[in-house]
PDB file of C-alpha atoms in Angstrom:
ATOM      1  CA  UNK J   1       6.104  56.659  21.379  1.00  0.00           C
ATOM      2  CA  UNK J   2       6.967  54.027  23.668  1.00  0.00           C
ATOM      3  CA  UNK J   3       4.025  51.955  23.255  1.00  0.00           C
ATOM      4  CA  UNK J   4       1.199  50.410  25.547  1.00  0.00           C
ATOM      5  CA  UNK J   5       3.157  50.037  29.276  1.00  0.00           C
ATOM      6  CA  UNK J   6       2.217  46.836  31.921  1.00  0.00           C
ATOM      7  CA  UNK J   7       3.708  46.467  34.965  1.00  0.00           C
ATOM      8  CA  UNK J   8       4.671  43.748  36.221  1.00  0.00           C
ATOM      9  CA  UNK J   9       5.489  41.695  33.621  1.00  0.00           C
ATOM     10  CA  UNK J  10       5.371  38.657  36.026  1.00  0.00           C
ATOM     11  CA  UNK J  11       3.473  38.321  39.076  1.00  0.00           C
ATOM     12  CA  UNK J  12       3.167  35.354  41.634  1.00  0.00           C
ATOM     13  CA  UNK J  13       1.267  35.550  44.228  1.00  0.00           C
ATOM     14  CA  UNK J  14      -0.614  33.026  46.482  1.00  0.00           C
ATOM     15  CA  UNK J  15      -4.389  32.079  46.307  1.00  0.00           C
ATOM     16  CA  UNK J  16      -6.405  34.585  47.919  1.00  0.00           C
ATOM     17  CA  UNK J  17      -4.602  37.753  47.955  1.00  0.00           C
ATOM     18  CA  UNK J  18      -5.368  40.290  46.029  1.00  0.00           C
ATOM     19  CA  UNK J  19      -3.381  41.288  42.513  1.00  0.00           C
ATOM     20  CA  UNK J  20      -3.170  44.356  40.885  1.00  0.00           C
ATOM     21  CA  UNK J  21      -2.376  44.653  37.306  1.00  0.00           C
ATOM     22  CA  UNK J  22      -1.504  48.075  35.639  1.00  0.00           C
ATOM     23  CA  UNK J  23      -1.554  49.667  32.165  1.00  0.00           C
ATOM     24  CA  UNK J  24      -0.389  52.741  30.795  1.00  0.00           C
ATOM     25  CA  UNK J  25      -2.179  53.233  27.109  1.00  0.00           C
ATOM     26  CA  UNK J  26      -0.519  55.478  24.019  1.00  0.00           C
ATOM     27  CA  UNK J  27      -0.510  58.633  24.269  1.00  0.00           C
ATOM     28  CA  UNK J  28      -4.283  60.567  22.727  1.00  0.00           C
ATOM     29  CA  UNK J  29      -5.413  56.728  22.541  1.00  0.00           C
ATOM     30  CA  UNK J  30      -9.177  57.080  23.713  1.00  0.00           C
ATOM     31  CA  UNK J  31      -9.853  53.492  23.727  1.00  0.00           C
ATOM     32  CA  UNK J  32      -8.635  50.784  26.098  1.00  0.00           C
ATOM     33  CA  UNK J  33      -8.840  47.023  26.277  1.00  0.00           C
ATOM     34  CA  UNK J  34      -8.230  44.348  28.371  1.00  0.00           C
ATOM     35  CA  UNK J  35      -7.371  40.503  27.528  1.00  0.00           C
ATOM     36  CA  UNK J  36      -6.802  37.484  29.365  1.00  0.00           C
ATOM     37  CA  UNK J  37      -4.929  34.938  27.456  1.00  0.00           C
ATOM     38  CA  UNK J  38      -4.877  31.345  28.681  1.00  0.00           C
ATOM     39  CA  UNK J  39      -4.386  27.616  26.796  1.00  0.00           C
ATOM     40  CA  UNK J  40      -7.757  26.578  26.871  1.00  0.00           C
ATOM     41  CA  UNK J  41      -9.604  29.743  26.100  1.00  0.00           C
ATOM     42  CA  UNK J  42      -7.343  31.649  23.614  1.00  0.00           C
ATOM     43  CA  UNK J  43      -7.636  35.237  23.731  1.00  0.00           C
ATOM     44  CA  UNK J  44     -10.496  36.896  25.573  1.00  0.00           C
ATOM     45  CA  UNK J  45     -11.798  40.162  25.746  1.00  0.00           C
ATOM     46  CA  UNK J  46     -12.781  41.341  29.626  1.00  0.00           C
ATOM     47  CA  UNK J  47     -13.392  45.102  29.352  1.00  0.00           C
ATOM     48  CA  UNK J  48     -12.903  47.734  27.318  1.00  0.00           C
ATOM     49  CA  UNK J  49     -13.194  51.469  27.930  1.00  0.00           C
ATOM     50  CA  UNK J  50     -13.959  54.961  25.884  1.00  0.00           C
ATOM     51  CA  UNK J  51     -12.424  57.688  26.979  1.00  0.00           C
ATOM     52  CA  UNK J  52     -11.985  56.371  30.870  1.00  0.00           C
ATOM     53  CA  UNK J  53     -15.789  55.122  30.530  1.00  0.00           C
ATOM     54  CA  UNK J  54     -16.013  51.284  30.685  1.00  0.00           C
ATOM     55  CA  UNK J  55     -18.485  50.374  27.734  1.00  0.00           C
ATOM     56  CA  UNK J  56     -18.579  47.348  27.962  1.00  0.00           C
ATOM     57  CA  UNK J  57     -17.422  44.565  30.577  1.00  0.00           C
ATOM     58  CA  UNK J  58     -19.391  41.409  29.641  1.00  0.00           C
ATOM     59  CA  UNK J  59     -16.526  39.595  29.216  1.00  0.00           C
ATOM     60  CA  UNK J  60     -15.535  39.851  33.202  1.00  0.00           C
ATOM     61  CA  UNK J  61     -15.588  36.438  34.536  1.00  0.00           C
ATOM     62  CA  UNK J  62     -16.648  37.093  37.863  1.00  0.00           C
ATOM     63  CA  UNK J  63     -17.367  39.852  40.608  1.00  0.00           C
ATOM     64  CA  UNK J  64     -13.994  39.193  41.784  1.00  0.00           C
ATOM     65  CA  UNK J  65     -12.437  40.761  38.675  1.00  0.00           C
ATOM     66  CA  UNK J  66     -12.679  44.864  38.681  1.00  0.00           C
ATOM     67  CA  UNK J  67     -11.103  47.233  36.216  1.00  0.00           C
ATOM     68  CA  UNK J  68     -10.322  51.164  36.560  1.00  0.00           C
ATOM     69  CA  UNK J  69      -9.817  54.278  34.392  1.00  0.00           C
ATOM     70  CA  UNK J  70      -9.228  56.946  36.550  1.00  0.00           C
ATOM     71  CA  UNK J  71      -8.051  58.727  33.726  1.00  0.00           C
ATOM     72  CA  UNK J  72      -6.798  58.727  30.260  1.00  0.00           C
ATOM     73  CA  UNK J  73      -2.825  57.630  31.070  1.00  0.00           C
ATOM     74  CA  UNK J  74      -3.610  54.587  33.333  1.00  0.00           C
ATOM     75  CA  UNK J  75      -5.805  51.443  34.104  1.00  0.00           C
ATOM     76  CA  UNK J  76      -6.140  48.702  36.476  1.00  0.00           C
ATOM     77  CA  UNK J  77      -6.858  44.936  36.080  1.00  0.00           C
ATOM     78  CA  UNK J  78      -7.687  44.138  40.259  1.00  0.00           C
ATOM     79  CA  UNK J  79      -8.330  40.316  41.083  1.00  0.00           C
ATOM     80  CA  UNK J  80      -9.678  40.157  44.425  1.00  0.00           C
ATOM     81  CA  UNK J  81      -9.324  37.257  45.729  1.00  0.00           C
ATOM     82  CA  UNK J  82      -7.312  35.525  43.030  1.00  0.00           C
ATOM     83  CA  UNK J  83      -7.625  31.763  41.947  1.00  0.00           C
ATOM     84  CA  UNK J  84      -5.490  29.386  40.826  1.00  0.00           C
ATOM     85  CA  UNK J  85      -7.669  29.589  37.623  1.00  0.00           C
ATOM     86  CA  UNK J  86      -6.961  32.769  37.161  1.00  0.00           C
ATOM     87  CA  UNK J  87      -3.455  32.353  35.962  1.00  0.00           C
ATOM     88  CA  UNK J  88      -2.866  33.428  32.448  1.00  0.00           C
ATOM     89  CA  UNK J  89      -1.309  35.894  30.171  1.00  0.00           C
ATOM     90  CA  UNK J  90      -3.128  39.210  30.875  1.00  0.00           C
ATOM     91  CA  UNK J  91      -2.757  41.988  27.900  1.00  0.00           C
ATOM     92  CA  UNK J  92      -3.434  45.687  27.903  1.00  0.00           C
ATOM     93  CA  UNK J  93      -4.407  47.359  24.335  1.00  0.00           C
ATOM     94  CA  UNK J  94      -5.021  50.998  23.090  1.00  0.00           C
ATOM     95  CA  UNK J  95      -6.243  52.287  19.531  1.00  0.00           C
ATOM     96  CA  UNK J  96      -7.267  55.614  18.661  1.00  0.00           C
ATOM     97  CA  UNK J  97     -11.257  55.550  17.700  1.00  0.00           C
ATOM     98  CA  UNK J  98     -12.113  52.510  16.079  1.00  0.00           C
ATOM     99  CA  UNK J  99      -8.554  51.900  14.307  1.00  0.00           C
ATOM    100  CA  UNK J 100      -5.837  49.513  15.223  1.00  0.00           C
ATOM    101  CA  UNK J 101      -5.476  47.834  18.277  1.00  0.00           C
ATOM    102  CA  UNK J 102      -1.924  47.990  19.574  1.00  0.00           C
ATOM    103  CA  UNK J 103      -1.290  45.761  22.386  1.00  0.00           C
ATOM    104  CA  UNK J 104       1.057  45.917  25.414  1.00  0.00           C
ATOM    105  CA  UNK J 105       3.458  42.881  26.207  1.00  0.00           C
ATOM    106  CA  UNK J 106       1.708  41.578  28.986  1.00  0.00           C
ATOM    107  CA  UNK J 107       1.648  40.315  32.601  1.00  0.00           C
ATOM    108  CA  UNK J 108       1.931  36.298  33.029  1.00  0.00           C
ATOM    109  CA  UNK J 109       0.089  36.068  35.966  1.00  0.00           C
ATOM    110  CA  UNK J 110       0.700  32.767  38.361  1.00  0.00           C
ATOM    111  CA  UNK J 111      -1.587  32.389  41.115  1.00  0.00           C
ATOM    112  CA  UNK J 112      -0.302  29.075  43.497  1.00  0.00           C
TER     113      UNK J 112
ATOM    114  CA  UNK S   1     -22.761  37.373  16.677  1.00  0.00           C
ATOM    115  CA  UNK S   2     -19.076  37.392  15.549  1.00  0.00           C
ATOM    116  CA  UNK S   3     -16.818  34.778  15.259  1.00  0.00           C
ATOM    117  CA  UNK S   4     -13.273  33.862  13.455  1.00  0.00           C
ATOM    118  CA  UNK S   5     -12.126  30.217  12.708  1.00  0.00           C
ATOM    119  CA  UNK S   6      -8.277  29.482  12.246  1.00  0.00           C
ATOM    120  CA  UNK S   7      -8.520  25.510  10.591  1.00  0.00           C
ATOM    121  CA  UNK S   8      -4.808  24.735  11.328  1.00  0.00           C
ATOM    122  CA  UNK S   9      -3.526  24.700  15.338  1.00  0.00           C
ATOM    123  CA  UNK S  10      -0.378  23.738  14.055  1.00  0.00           C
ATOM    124  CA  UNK S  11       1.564  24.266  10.324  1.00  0.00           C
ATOM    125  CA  UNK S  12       5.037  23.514   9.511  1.00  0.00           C
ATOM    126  CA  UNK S  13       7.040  24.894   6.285  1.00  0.00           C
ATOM    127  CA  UNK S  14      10.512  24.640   5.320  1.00  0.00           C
ATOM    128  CA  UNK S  15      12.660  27.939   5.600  1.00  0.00           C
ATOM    129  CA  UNK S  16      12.148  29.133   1.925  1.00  0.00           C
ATOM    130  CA  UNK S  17       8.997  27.350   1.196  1.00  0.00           C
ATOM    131  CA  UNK S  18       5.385  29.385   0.546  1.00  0.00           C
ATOM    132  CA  UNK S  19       3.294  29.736   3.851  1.00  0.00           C
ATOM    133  CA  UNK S  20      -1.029  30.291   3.608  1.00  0.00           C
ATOM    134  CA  UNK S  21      -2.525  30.231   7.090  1.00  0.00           C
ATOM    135  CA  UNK S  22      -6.140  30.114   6.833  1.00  0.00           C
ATOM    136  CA  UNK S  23      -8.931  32.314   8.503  1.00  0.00           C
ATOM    137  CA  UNK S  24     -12.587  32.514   8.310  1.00  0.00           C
ATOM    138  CA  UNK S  25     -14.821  34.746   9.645  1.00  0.00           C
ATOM    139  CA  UNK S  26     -18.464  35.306  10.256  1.00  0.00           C
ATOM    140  CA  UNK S  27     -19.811  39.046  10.612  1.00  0.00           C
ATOM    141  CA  UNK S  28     -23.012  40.435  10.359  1.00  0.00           C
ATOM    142  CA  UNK S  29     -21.910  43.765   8.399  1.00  0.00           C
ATOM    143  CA  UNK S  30     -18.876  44.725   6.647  1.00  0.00           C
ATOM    144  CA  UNK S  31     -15.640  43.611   8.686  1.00  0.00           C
ATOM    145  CA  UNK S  32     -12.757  45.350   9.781  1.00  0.00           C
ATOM    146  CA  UNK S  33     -10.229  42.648   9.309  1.00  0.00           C
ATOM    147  CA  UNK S  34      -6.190  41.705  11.531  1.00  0.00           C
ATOM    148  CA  UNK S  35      -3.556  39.505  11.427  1.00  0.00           C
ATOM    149  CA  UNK S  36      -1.421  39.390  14.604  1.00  0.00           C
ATOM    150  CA  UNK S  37       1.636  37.649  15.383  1.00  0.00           C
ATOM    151  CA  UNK S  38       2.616  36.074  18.776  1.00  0.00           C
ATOM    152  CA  UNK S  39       6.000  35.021  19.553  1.00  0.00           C
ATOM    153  CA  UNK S  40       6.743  33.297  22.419  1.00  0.00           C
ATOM    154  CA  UNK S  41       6.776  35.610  25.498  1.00  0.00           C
ATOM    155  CA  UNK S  42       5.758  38.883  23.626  1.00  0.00           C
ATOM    156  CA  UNK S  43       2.506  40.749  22.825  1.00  0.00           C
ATOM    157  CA  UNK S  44       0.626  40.801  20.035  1.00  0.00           C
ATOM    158  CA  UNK S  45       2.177  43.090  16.903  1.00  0.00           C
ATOM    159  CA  UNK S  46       0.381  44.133  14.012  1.00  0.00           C
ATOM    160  CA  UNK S  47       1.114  42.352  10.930  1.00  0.00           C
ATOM    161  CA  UNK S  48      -1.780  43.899   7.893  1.00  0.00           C
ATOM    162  CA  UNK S  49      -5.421  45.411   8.575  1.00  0.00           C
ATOM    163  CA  UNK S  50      -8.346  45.405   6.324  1.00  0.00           C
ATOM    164  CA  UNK S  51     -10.646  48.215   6.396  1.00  0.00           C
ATOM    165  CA  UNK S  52     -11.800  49.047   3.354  1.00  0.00           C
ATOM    166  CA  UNK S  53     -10.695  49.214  -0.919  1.00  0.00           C
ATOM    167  CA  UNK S  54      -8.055  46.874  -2.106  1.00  0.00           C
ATOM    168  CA  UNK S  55      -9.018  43.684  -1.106  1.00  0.00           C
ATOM    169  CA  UNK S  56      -5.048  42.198  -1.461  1.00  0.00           C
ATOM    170  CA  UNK S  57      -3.455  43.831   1.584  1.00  0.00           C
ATOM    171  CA  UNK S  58       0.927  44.184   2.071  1.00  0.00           C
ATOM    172  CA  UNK S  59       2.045  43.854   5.640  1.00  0.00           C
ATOM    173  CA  UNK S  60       4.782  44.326   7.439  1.00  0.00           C
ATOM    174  CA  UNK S  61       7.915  41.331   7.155  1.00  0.00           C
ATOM    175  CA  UNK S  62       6.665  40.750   3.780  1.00  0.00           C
ATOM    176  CA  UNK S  63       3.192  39.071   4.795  1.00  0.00           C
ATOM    177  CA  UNK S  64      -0.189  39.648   2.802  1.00  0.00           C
ATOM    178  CA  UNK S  65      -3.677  38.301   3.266  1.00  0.00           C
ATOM    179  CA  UNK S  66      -6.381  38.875   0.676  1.00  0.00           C
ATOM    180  CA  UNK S  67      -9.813  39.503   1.280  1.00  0.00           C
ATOM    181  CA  UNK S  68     -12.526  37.627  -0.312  1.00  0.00           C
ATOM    182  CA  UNK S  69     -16.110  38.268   0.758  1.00  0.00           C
ATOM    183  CA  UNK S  70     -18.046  35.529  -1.019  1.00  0.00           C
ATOM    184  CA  UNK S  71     -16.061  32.848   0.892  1.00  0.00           C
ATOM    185  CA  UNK S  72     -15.604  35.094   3.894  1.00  0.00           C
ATOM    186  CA  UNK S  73     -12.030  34.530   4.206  1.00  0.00           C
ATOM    187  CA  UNK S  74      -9.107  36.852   5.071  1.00  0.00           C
ATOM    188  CA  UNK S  75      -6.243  34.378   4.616  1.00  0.00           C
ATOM    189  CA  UNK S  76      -2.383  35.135   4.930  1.00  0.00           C
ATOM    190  CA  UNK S  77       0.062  34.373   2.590  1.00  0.00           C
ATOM    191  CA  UNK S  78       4.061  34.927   2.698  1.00  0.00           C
ATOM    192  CA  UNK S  79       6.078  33.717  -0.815  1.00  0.00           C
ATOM    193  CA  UNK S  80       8.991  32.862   1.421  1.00  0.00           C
ATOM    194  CA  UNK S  81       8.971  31.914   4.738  1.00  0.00           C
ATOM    195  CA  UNK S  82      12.072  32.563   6.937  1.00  0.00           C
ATOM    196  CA  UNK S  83      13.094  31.222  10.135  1.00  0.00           C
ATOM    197  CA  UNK S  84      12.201  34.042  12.146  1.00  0.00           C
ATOM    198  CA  UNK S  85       8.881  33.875  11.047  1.00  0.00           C
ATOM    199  CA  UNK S  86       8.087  31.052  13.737  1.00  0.00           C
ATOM    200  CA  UNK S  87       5.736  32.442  15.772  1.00  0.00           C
ATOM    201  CA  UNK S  88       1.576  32.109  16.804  1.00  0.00           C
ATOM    202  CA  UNK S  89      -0.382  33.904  14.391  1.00  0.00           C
ATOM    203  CA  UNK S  90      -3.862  35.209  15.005  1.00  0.00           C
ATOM    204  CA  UNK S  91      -6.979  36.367  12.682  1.00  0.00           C
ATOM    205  CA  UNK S  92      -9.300  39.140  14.191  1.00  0.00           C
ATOM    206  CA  UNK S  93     -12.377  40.367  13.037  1.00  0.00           C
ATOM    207  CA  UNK S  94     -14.172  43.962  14.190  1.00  0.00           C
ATOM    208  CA  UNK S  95     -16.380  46.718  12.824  1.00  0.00           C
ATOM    209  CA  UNK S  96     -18.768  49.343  13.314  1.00  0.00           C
ATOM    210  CA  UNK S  97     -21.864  46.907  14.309  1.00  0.00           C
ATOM    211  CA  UNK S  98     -19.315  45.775  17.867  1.00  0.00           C
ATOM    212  CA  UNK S  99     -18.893  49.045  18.625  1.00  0.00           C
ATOM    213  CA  UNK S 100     -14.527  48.667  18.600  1.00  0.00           C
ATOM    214  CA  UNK S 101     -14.321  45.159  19.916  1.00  0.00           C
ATOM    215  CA  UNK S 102     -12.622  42.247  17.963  1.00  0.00           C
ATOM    216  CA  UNK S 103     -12.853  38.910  18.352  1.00  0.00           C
ATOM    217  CA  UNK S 104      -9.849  36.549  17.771  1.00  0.00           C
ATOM    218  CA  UNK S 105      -9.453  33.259  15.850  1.00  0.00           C
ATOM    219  CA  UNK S 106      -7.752  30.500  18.088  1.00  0.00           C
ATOM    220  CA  UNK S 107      -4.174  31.043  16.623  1.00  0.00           C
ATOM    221  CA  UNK S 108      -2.258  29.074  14.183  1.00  0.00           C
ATOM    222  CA  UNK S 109       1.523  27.980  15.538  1.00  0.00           C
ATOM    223  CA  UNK S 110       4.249  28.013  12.884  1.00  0.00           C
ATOM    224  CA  UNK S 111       7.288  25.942  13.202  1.00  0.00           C
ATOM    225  CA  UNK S 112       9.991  26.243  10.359  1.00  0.00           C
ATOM    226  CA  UNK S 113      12.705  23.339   9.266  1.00  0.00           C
ATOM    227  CA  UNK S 114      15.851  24.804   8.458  1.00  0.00           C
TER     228      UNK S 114
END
């Protein structure tokens, strides 16, 4: 298997306009999870879903951050508008029921 | 709620020399347990998993972490630590109470001296 897919793997982009993250999870993986990695805050969960069904997205910093499942091959991480706060290391995961986690390699996302 | 404490930011061992990275959890059932490892510019990959049984768990690049509820401690141990082995290592803790969310300790960065 080729593993949990992001694209980009780098993205700058200027404050206010709008970023788009992607994911593509393992294959008959029917749970999903997104991270934000900075300096400051280590590792942080934003969202996760089961089976395309966000379960829980406490973790979201703000209205500005969305996430999508529209099915069980692909997610989005949207940042509308982005900050320069927002910059950070954004990982994508997938595990099959409540096993291992196996995470993507991520997107370092700049925002100037 | 849950919550994992790495002690050392930092630790540096000689190439050769024993390495013990610390990690403590806290966990209001029994805890699914992870060690990650970082290196620079990569994802996370799995190194061992607790679940269940055994509590002295092998890994992957010859890394092992033993599980010891009465101090609630997972920590990871490697006899001989090789170059390669510099990295950013991270404790996780999960379980059937968080539905299948972990939370992650604050990493521990390993340098090695040749």
């Amino acid at each position: 298997d080729a593993g949990v897919i992001q694209s980009p793997r780098h993205e700058v982009t200027e404050m206010g306009q709008e970023v788009t993250l992607r994911c593509k999870p393992i294959s008959g993986h029917d749970y999903l999870f997104w991270y934000r990695q900075t300096m400051m805050r280590g590792l942080e969960l934003l969202i996760y879903f089961n089976n395309n069904v966000p379960i829980d997205d406490s973790g979201m910093p703000e209205d500005r951050f969305s996430a999508k499942m529209p099915n069980a091959s692909f997610s989005t991480l949207k940042i509308q508008p982005s900050e320069p706060r927002d910059s950070a290391v954004y990982f994508c995961a997938s595990s099959l029921r409540s096993d291992t986690q196996y995470f993507g390699p991520g997107t370092r996302l700049t925002v100037l | 709620a849950q919550s994992v404490t790495q002690p050392d930011i930092h630790i540096t061992v000689s190439e050769g020399a024993s390495l013990e990275l610390r990690c403590n959890y806290s966990y209001g059932a029994t805890p699914y347990l992870f060690w990650y490892v970082q290196s620079p510019g990569q994802g996370l990959q799995l190194l061992l998993k607790y679940f269940s049984g055994d509590t002295l768990v092998q890994g992957i690049k010859g890394f092992e972490a033993e599980f010891k509820r009465s101090q609630s401690s997972f920590n990871l141990r490697k006899p001989s630590v090789h170059w390669s082995d510099a990295a950013e290592y991270f404790c996780a803790v999960g379980g059937s109470i968080a539905g299948n969310m972990l939370t992650f300790g604050g990493g521990t960065r390993l340098m090695v001296k040749p």
